[in-house]
Structures are given as structure tokens and as C-alpha cells.
Amino acid sequence: MAKKKLKDESQISRQARWQRKHRALGLCVLCSLPAYKGWRCEKHYEQHKIAMRLRYIPKVRGRYKVGGVDFAKIEKEHLAKRKAADRKKAPVAKPAKRKAVAKKVVARKAPAKAKAKTKTVAKRKTVAKRRSAR
């Protein structure tokens, strides 16, 4: 391919002249710091990367890694930690505790329901007495 022919200095704006001069000197075209990659300094390179990532969001899910977080890796680490924690706990103690707790809950719920029924019956009687007294 043939190289693009640049316009003459008199045909371009002063901003474009300034940018060409900075590129030739190896400086950032937006500020005067040394160029990092291409013709931008580290700060402006990162800003440009973020701006373009947000400007051109991929239409297909999972096509590109847009974010800086790898969720698959985090999930694997989390599962590994949980498995290690489960191994440390005593497996015999778990079922015994669960059964005991379940029995207590069932025993507590039954009397509570009976009390609720007697309260409602008592309320009905008092309401009926008040109505008959009128």
C-alpha cells in the first residue's frame, strides 16, 4: 500500500501542526508528557481506552471482555473456599443439630396455634355479649 501524503503545513490548523510536532518529538499529542503507546501518554492512553470501550459496546454477549473483572475465576475461588470450609467442619455434628432443631420448632408451633384459637373464640364471645346487651 502507498503511504498517505500529508498536507502542507500551510493547509492545516495550528492544532494539527502542534500535534505533528509532538508526535515527531515522541510526546503525547494531548499534553507534553512522553508518549507511552502510539502518541498518547499513560494517562491519556487509559482515558482513551475507557472511552472507546464505552463507545463501542459489543452487541454479542461474551464476545469481548469489556470489564476488568473475571467472574468465572472469582466463582471458582469462592467454591474452593467453601469446599475447604466444609471439610474443616465435623460432618457428624451437623445432622444431629439439624434434627434436634427441627423437633423443637415443631413442638413450639403446635401450642401457639391452640392459644390463638382460644383467643379468637374468647373475642367472639365478648363481642356477642356486647351486641346482645344493646
PDB file of C-alpha atoms in Angstrom:
ATOM      1  CA  MET A   1       0.000   0.000   0.000  1.00  0.00           C
ATOM      2  CA  ALA A   2       1.117   3.504  -0.738  1.00  0.00           C
ATOM      3  CA  LYS A   3       1.828   5.791   2.184  1.00  0.00           C
ATOM      4  CA  LYS A   4      -0.621   8.667   2.689  1.00  0.00           C
ATOM      5  CA  LYS A   5       0.651  12.002   1.562  1.00  0.00           C
ATOM      6  CA  LEU A   6       0.386  14.617   4.310  1.00  0.00           C
ATOM      7  CA  LYS A   7      -0.966  18.074   3.684  1.00  0.00           C
ATOM      8  CA  ASP A   8       1.404  21.028   3.618  1.00  0.00           C
ATOM      9  CA  GLU A   9       1.931  22.945   6.887  1.00  0.00           C
ATOM     10  CA  SER A  10       0.092  25.991   5.493  1.00  0.00           C
ATOM     11  CA  GLN A  11      -3.030  23.910   4.718  1.00  0.00           C
ATOM     12  CA  ILE A  12      -3.620  22.556   8.243  1.00  0.00           C
ATOM     13  CA  SER A  13      -4.765  24.128  11.524  1.00  0.00           C
ATOM     14  CA  ARG A  14      -2.379  25.223  14.266  1.00  0.00           C
ATOM     15  CA  GLN A  15      -3.666  22.352  16.497  1.00  0.00           C
ATOM     16  CA  ALA A  16      -2.755  19.784  13.838  1.00  0.00           C
ATOM     17  CA  ARG A  17       0.695  21.385  13.451  1.00  0.00           C
ATOM     18  CA  TRP A  18       1.212  21.216  17.213  1.00  0.00           C
ATOM     19  CA  GLN A  19       0.184  17.516  17.235  1.00  0.00           C
ATOM     20  CA  ARG A  20       2.550  16.658  14.354  1.00  0.00           C
ATOM     21  CA  LYS A  21       5.417  18.388  16.163  1.00  0.00           C
ATOM     22  CA  HIS A  22       4.693  16.445  19.363  1.00  0.00           C
ATOM     23  CA  ARG A  23       4.500  13.116  17.510  1.00  0.00           C
ATOM     24  CA  ALA A  24       7.867  13.816  15.912  1.00  0.00           C
ATOM     25  CA  LEU A  25       9.366  14.613  19.327  1.00  0.00           C
ATOM     26  CA  GLY A  26       7.828  11.477  20.916  1.00  0.00           C
ATOM     27  CA  LEU A  27       5.456  13.416  23.187  1.00  0.00           C
ATOM     28  CA  CYS A  28       1.753  13.000  23.926  1.00  0.00           C
ATOM     29  CA  VAL A  29      -0.453  14.850  21.423  1.00  0.00           C
ATOM     30  CA  LEU A  30      -2.834  15.964  24.205  1.00  0.00           C
ATOM     31  CA  CYS A  31      -0.283  17.129  26.760  1.00  0.00           C
ATOM     32  CA  SER A  32       3.510  17.457  26.821  1.00  0.00           C
ATOM     33  CA  LEU A  33       4.381  14.243  28.697  1.00  0.00           C
ATOM     34  CA  PRO A  34       6.428  11.483  26.990  1.00  0.00           C
ATOM     35  CA  ALA A  35       4.340   9.164  24.776  1.00  0.00           C
ATOM     36  CA  TYR A  36       3.532   5.740  26.246  1.00  0.00           C
ATOM     37  CA  LYS A  37       1.949   3.798  23.356  1.00  0.00           C
ATOM     38  CA  GLY A  38       1.390   5.403  19.991  1.00  0.00           C
ATOM     39  CA  TRP A  39       1.126   9.138  20.515  1.00  0.00           C
ATOM     40  CA  ARG A  40      -0.531   9.349  23.962  1.00  0.00           C
ATOM     41  CA  CYS A  41       0.924   9.418  27.485  1.00  0.00           C
ATOM     42  CA  GLU A  42      -0.134   6.719  30.015  1.00  0.00           C
ATOM     43  CA  LYS A  43      -2.931   8.857  31.485  1.00  0.00           C
ATOM     44  CA  HIS A  44      -4.473   9.785  28.132  1.00  0.00           C
ATOM     45  CA  TYR A  45      -3.947   6.254  26.775  1.00  0.00           C
ATOM     46  CA  GLU A  46      -6.050   4.803  29.635  1.00  0.00           C
ATOM     47  CA  GLN A  47      -8.711   7.501  29.244  1.00  0.00           C
ATOM     48  CA  HIS A  48      -8.963   6.780  25.517  1.00  0.00           C
ATOM     49  CA  LYS A  49      -9.226   3.023  26.148  1.00  0.00           C
ATOM     50  CA  ILE A  50     -12.107   3.508  28.596  1.00  0.00           C
ATOM     51  CA  ALA A  51     -13.888   5.979  26.301  1.00  0.00           C
ATOM     52  CA  MET A  52     -13.682   3.602  23.334  1.00  0.00           C
ATOM     53  CA  ARG A  53     -14.790   0.631  25.444  1.00  0.00           C
ATOM     54  CA  LEU A  54     -17.912   2.560  26.445  1.00  0.00           C
ATOM     55  CA  ARG A  55     -18.457   3.987  22.967  1.00  0.00           C
ATOM     56  CA  TYR A  56     -18.314   0.663  21.145  1.00  0.00           C
ATOM     57  CA  ILE A  57     -20.064  -1.793  23.449  1.00  0.00           C
ATOM     58  CA  PRO A  58     -20.136  -5.281  21.843  1.00  0.00           C
ATOM     59  CA  LYS A  59     -23.578  -6.347  20.609  1.00  0.00           C
ATOM     60  CA  VAL A  60     -22.986 -10.071  21.234  1.00  0.00           C
ATOM     61  CA  ARG A  61     -22.728 -11.134  24.868  1.00  0.00           C
ATOM     62  CA  GLY A  62     -19.395 -12.601  25.838  1.00  0.00           C
ATOM     63  CA  ARG A  63     -17.677 -11.584  22.612  1.00  0.00           C
ATOM     64  CA  TYR A  64     -15.095  -9.398  24.328  1.00  0.00           C
ATOM     65  CA  LYS A  65     -14.004  -8.979  27.913  1.00  0.00           C
ATOM     66  CA  VAL A  66     -15.319  -5.466  28.467  1.00  0.00           C
ATOM     67  CA  GLY A  67     -14.945  -5.292  32.243  1.00  0.00           C
ATOM     68  CA  GLY A  68     -11.806  -5.808  34.236  1.00  0.00           C
ATOM     69  CA  VAL A  69     -13.398  -8.491  36.439  1.00  0.00           C
ATOM     70  CA  ASP A  70     -13.211 -12.198  35.594  1.00  0.00           C
ATOM     71  CA  PHE A  71     -16.355 -13.580  37.246  1.00  0.00           C
ATOM     72  CA  ALA A  72     -15.597 -17.201  36.359  1.00  0.00           C
ATOM     73  CA  LYS A  73     -12.274 -17.029  38.201  1.00  0.00           C
ATOM     74  CA  ILE A  74     -13.865 -15.384  41.264  1.00  0.00           C
ATOM     75  CA  GLU A  75     -16.612 -18.016  41.362  1.00  0.00           C
ATOM     76  CA  LYS A  76     -14.084 -20.881  41.202  1.00  0.00           C
ATOM     77  CA  GLU A  77     -12.104 -19.356  44.081  1.00  0.00           C
ATOM     78  CA  HIS A  78     -15.277 -18.904  46.119  1.00  0.00           C
ATOM     79  CA  LEU A  79     -16.341 -22.531  45.576  1.00  0.00           C
ATOM     80  CA  ALA A  80     -12.871 -23.757  46.528  1.00  0.00           C
ATOM     81  CA  LYS A  81     -13.024 -21.771  49.794  1.00  0.00           C
ATOM     82  CA  ARG A  82     -16.462 -23.173  50.611  1.00  0.00           C
ATOM     83  CA  LYS A  83     -15.307 -26.749  49.999  1.00  0.00           C
ATOM     84  CA  ALA A  84     -12.286 -26.206  52.242  1.00  0.00           C
ATOM     85  CA  ALA A  85     -14.518 -24.765  54.980  1.00  0.00           C
ATOM     86  CA  ASP A  86     -16.918 -27.732  54.695  1.00  0.00           C
ATOM     87  CA  ARG A  87     -14.038 -30.190  55.100  1.00  0.00           C
ATOM     88  CA  LYS A  88     -12.878 -28.493  58.307  1.00  0.00           C
ATOM     89  CA  LYS A  89     -16.292 -28.793  59.990  1.00  0.00           C
ATOM     90  CA  ALA A  90     -17.286 -32.038  61.678  1.00  0.00           C
ATOM     91  CA  PRO A  91     -19.750 -33.864  59.382  1.00  0.00           C
ATOM     92  CA  VAL A  92     -21.233 -35.962  62.248  1.00  0.00           C
ATOM     93  CA  ALA A  93     -22.315 -32.958  64.317  1.00  0.00           C
ATOM     94  CA  LYS A  94     -24.310 -31.323  61.502  1.00  0.00           C
ATOM     95  CA  PRO A  95     -27.139 -33.871  61.095  1.00  0.00           C
ATOM     96  CA  ALA A  96     -27.635 -34.224  64.870  1.00  0.00           C
ATOM     97  CA  LYS A  97     -28.045 -30.465  65.334  1.00  0.00           C
ATOM     98  CA  ARG A  98     -30.480 -30.160  62.461  1.00  0.00           C
ATOM     99  CA  LYS A  99     -32.747 -32.930  63.751  1.00  0.00           C
ATOM    100  CA  ALA A 100     -32.830 -31.502  67.268  1.00  0.00           C
ATOM    101  CA  VAL A 101     -33.664 -28.028  65.993  1.00  0.00           C
ATOM    102  CA  ALA A 102     -36.406 -29.356  63.726  1.00  0.00           C
ATOM    103  CA  LYS A 103     -38.096 -31.202  66.625  1.00  0.00           C
ATOM    104  CA  LYS A 104     -38.023 -28.115  68.849  1.00  0.00           C
ATOM    105  CA  VAL A 105     -39.566 -25.942  66.174  1.00  0.00           C
ATOM    106  CA  VAL A 106     -42.415 -28.389  65.601  1.00  0.00           C
ATOM    107  CA  ALA A 107     -43.056 -28.705  69.346  1.00  0.00           C
ATOM    108  CA  ARG A 108     -43.208 -24.918  69.792  1.00  0.00           C
ATOM    109  CA  LYS A 109     -45.530 -24.245  66.879  1.00  0.00           C
ATOM    110  CA  ALA A 110     -48.348 -26.571  67.945  1.00  0.00           C
ATOM    111  CA  PRO A 111     -49.239 -24.853  71.288  1.00  0.00           C
ATOM    112  CA  ALA A 112     -49.003 -21.415  69.697  1.00  0.00           C
ATOM    113  CA  LYS A 113     -51.772 -22.316  67.249  1.00  0.00           C
ATOM    114  CA  ALA A 114     -54.009 -23.640  70.036  1.00  0.00           C
ATOM    115  CA  LYS A 115     -53.638 -20.408  72.033  1.00  0.00           C
ATOM    116  CA  ALA A 116     -54.510 -18.339  69.003  1.00  0.00           C
ATOM    117  CA  LYS A 117     -57.759 -20.289  68.546  1.00  0.00           C
ATOM    118  CA  THR A 118     -58.832 -19.777  72.166  1.00  0.00           C
ATOM    119  CA  LYS A 119     -58.164 -16.029  71.927  1.00  0.00           C
ATOM    120  CA  THR A 120     -60.318 -15.678  68.831  1.00  0.00           C
ATOM    121  CA  VAL A 121     -63.131 -17.705  70.417  1.00  0.00           C
ATOM    122  CA  ALA A 122     -62.977 -15.535  73.544  1.00  0.00           C
ATOM    123  CA  LYS A 123     -63.112 -12.374  71.431  1.00  0.00           C
ATOM    124  CA  ARG A 124     -66.149 -13.651  69.583  1.00  0.00           C
ATOM    125  CA  LYS A 125     -67.972 -14.338  72.880  1.00  0.00           C
ATOM    126  CA  THR A 126     -67.266 -10.859  74.248  1.00  0.00           C
ATOM    127  CA  VAL A 127     -68.416  -9.235  71.002  1.00  0.00           C
ATOM    128  CA  ALA A 128     -71.599 -11.333  71.072  1.00  0.00           C
ATOM    129  CA  LYS A 129     -72.295 -10.291  74.705  1.00  0.00           C
ATOM    130  CA  ARG A 130     -71.850  -6.615  73.847  1.00  0.00           C
ATOM    131  CA  ARG A 131     -74.253  -6.856  70.914  1.00  0.00           C
ATOM    132  CA  SER A 132     -76.896  -8.643  72.961  1.00  0.00           C
ATOM    133  CA  ALA A 133     -76.636  -6.035  75.735  1.00  0.00           C
ATOM    134  CA  ARG A 134     -77.508  -3.219  73.317  1.00  0.00           C
TER     135      ARG A 134
END
